XYZ file of C-alpha atoms in Angstrom:
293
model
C 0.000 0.000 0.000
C 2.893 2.100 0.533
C 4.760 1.559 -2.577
C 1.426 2.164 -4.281
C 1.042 5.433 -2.824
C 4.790 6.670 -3.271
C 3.705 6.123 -6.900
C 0.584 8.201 -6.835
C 2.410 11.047 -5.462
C 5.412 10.490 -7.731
C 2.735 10.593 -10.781
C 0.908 13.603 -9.047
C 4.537 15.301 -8.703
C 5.665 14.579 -12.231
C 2.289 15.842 -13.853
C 2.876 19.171 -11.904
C 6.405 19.915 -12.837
C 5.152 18.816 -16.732
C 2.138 21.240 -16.241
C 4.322 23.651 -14.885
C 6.860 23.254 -17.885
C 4.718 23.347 -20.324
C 3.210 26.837 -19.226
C 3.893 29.747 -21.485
C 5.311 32.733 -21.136
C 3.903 35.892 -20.742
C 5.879 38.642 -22.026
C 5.861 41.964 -20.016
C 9.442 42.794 -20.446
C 10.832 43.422 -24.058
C 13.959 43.822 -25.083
C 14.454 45.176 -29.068
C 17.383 45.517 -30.798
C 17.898 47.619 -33.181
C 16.540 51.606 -33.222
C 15.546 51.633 -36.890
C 12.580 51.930 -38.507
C 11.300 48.445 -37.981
C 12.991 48.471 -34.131
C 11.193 51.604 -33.433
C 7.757 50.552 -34.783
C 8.126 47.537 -32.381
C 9.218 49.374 -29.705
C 6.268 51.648 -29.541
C 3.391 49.384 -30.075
C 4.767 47.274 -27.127
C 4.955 50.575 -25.147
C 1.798 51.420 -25.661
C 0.230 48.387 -24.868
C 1.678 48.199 -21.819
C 5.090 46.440 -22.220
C 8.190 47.423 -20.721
C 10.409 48.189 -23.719
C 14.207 48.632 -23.754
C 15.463 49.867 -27.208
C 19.552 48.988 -27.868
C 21.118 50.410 -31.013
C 24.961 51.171 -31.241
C 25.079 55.271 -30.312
C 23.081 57.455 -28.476
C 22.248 59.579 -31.558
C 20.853 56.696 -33.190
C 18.314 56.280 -29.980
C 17.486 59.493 -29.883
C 16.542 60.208 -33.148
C 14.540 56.945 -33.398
C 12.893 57.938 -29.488
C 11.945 61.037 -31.357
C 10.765 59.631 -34.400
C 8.406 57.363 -31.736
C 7.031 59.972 -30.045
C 6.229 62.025 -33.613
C 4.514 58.658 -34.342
C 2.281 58.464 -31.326
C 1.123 61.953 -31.565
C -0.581 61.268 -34.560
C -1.923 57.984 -33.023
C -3.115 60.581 -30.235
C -4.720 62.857 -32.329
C -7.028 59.880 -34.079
C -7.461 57.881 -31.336
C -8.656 60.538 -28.999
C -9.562 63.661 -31.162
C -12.713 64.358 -28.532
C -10.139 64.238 -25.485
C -7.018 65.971 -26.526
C -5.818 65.592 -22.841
C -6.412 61.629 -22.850
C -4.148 61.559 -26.176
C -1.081 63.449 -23.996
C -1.370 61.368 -21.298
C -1.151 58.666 -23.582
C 1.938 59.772 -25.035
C 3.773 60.406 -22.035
C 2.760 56.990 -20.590
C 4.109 55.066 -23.210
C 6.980 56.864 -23.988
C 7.751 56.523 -20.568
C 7.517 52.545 -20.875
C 10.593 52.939 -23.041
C 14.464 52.958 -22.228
C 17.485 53.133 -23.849
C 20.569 51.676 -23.931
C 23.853 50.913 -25.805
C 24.516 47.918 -24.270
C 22.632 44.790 -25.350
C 24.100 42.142 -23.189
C 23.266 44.375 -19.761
C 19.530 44.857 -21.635
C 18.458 41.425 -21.540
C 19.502 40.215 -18.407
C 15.792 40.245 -17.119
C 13.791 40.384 -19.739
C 11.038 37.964 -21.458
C 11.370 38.254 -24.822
C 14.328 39.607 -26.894
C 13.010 40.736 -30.846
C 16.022 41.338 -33.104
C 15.441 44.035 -36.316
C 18.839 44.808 -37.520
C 20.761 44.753 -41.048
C 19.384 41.295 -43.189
C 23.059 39.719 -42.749
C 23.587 36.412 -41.443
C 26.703 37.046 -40.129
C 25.929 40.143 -37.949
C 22.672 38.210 -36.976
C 24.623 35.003 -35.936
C 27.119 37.106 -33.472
C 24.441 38.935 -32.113
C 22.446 36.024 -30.677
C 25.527 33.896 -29.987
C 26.849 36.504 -27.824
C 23.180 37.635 -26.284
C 22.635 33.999 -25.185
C 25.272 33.875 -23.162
C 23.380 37.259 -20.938
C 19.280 36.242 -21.283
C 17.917 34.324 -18.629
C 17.077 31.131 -18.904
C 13.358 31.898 -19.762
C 13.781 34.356 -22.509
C 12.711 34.513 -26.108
C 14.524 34.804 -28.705
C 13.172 36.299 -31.964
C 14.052 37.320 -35.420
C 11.912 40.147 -37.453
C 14.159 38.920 -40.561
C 11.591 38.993 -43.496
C 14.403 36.855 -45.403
C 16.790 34.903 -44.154
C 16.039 31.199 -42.468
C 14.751 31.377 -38.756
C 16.583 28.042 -37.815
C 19.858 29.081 -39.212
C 19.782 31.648 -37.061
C 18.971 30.102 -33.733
C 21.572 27.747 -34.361
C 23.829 30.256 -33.127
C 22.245 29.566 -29.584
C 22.096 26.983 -27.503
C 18.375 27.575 -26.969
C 16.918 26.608 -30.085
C 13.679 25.513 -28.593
C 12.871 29.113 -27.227
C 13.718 30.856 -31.019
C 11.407 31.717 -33.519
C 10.167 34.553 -36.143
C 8.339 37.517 -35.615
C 7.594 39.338 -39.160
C 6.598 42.856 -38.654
C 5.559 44.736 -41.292
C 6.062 48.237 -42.420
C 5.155 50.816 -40.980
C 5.018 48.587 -37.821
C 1.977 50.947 -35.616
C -0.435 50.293 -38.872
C -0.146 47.389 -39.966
C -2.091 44.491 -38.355
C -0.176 41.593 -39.538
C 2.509 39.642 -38.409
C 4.007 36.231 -39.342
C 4.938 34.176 -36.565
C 7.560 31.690 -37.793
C 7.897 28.089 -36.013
C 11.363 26.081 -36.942
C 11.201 22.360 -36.240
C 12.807 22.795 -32.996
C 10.442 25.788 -31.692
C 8.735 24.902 -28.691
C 4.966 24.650 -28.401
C 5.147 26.840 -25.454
C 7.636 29.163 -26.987
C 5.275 29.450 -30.019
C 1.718 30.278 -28.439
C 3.640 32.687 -26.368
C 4.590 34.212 -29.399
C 1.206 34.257 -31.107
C -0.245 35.764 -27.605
C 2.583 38.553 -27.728
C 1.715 39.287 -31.116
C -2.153 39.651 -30.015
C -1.365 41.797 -27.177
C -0.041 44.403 -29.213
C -3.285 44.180 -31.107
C -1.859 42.587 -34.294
C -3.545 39.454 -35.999
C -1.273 36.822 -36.031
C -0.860 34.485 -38.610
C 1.674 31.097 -38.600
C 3.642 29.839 -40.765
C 7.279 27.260 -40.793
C 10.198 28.237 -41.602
C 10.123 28.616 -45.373
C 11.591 31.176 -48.203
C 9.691 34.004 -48.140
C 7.499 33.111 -45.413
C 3.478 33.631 -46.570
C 4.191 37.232 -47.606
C 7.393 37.498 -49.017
C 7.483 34.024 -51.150
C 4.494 35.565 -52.779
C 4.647 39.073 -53.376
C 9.052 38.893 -54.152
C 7.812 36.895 -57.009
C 5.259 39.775 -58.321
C 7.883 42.498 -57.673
C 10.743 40.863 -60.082
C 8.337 40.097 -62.556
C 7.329 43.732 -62.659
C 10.589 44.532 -62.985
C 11.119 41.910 -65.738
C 8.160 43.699 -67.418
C 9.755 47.153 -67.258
C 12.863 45.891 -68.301
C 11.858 44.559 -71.964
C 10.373 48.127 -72.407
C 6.844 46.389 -72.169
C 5.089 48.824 -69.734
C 6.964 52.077 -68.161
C 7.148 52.041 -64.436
C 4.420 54.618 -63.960
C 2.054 52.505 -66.107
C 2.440 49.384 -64.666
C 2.129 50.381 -60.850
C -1.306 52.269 -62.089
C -2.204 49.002 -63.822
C -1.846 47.562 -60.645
C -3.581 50.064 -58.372
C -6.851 50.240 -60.491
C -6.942 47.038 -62.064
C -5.923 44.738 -58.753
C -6.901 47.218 -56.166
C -3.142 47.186 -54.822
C -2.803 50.675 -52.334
C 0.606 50.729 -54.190
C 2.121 49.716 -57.326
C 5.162 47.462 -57.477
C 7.587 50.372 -58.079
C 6.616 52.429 -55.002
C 6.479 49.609 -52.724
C 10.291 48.413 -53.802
C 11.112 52.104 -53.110
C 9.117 52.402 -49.961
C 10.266 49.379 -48.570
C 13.677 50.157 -49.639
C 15.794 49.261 -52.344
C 18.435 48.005 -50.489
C 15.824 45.979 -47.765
C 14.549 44.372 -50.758
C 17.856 43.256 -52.575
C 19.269 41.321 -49.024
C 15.711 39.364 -49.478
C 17.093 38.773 -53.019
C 20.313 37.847 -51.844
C 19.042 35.377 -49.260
C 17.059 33.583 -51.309
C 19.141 33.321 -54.044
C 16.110 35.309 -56.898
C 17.281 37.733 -58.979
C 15.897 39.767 -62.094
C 16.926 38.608 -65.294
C 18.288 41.901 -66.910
C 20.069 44.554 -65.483
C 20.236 45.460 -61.542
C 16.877 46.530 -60.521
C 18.977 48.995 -57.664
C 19.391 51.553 -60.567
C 15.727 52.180 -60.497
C 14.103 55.426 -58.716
C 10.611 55.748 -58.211
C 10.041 59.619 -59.303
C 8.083 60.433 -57.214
């Protein structure tokens, strides 16, 4: 009877500390790296939902001007959002500009925090050192994510020893408007790691969608596609770039044409997506081309 009992509580025990594992994480603290535009747009839609946000970028200037740029952002959120109570929309400024800080010093930022979202320059390499060396700092608990819109999610978590708490957060651009965001799971993601993923990305009021980790993602393996074959158009002098980006807007009901979204997203963002999955335009470099506008 004894034995049998030692075994009930043994099961009871072991369920508990499985329950208790498999429990997800709820992400209060935030830790993003990288001031730029995309860093910035995640920064402040964490702040203002209530998130604790540290923003790390290499110089003070660069956090300043991107703290700035935030709090130009959320005074046009204010003045939508609470046009009837001007007051209301200052208060929310200050409060969520307050639930940022700034810092220079990445491995001291993520010492405490819950979740660690990485938007810097699409290179593997710089990617690679930057987790490798921030895994060494995060608690045991923390996140690791990538907003890469290009390069492969389990590549880069292979540069950590904590493979099971990586995965992919795809913002898009600009980051306070748009709802969507692709939540990437690699084969060795977590299940845990993952739905506290998908519940960060609904706390900050975004709709979720999820996808493995394959070119492109949902997004980018279909619309990279439509953007080089526009280009491929232009460049057998079928269509001018003017004509074909109206085509687009009144005959597909695209908000932009394929010219002024390569230029708005940037030239440059949209060649390292090139470049990591090996597509390229046929003719000549598509990085000569200027939107005129």
């Amino acid at each position: 009877m004894a034995f049998v009992t030692r075994q009930f509580v043994r099961s009871v025990s072991s369920s508990s500390t499985a329950s208790a594992a498999a429990k997800k994480i709820v992400v209060k603290h935030v830790t993003v790296i990288g001031g730029g535009l995309m860093g910035a747009g995640i920064a402040q839609v964490a702040a203002a939902t209530g998130h604790t946000v540290v923003m790390v970028d290499q110089t003070e200037d660069i956090l300043a001007k991107a703290k700035k740029g935030i709090e130009e952002s959320l005074r046009k959120v204010a003045k939508k959002k609470f046009a009837e109570n001007p007051k209301a929309g200052a208060d929310f400024v200050e409060k969520t500009l307050s639930n940022i800080a700034t810092s220079t010093d990445a491995a001291a930022a993520v010492h405490s925090t819950d979740l660690v979202v990485e938007a810097v320059v699409e290179s593997p390499a710089v990617k690679n050192e930057l987790f490798g060396r921030l895994d060494k700092f995060a608690a045991e608990h923390t996140i690791f994510a990538s907003n890469t819109s290009s390069l492969q999610i389990t590549s880069i978590a292979n540069a950590t020893t904590r493979q099971d708490r990586f995965g992919g957060l795809h913002f898009f651009n600009p980051v306070p408007l748009m709802k969507l965001v692709e939540v990437i799971k690699t084969p060795m993601t977590s299940q845990k790691t993952f739905e506290s993923l998908l519940d960060f990305s609904k706390a900050l009021g975004k709709h979720p969608v999820s996808c493995k980790d394959t070119p492109g993602f949902i997004v980018n393996r279909l619309l990279v596609p439509y953007l080089l074959e526009a280009i491929r158009l232009y460049e057998r002098g079928d269509a001018s770039k003017e004509d074909i980006d109206t085509a687009m807007k009144l005959g597909a009901g695209y908000p932009m044409g394929p010219f002024e979204l390569v230029d708005y997203v940037g030239l440059d963002t949209t060649k390292f997506i090139l470049d990591g999955r090996g597509w390229r335009p046929r003719g000549p470099s598509f990085i000569a081309l200027r939107w005129p506008l």
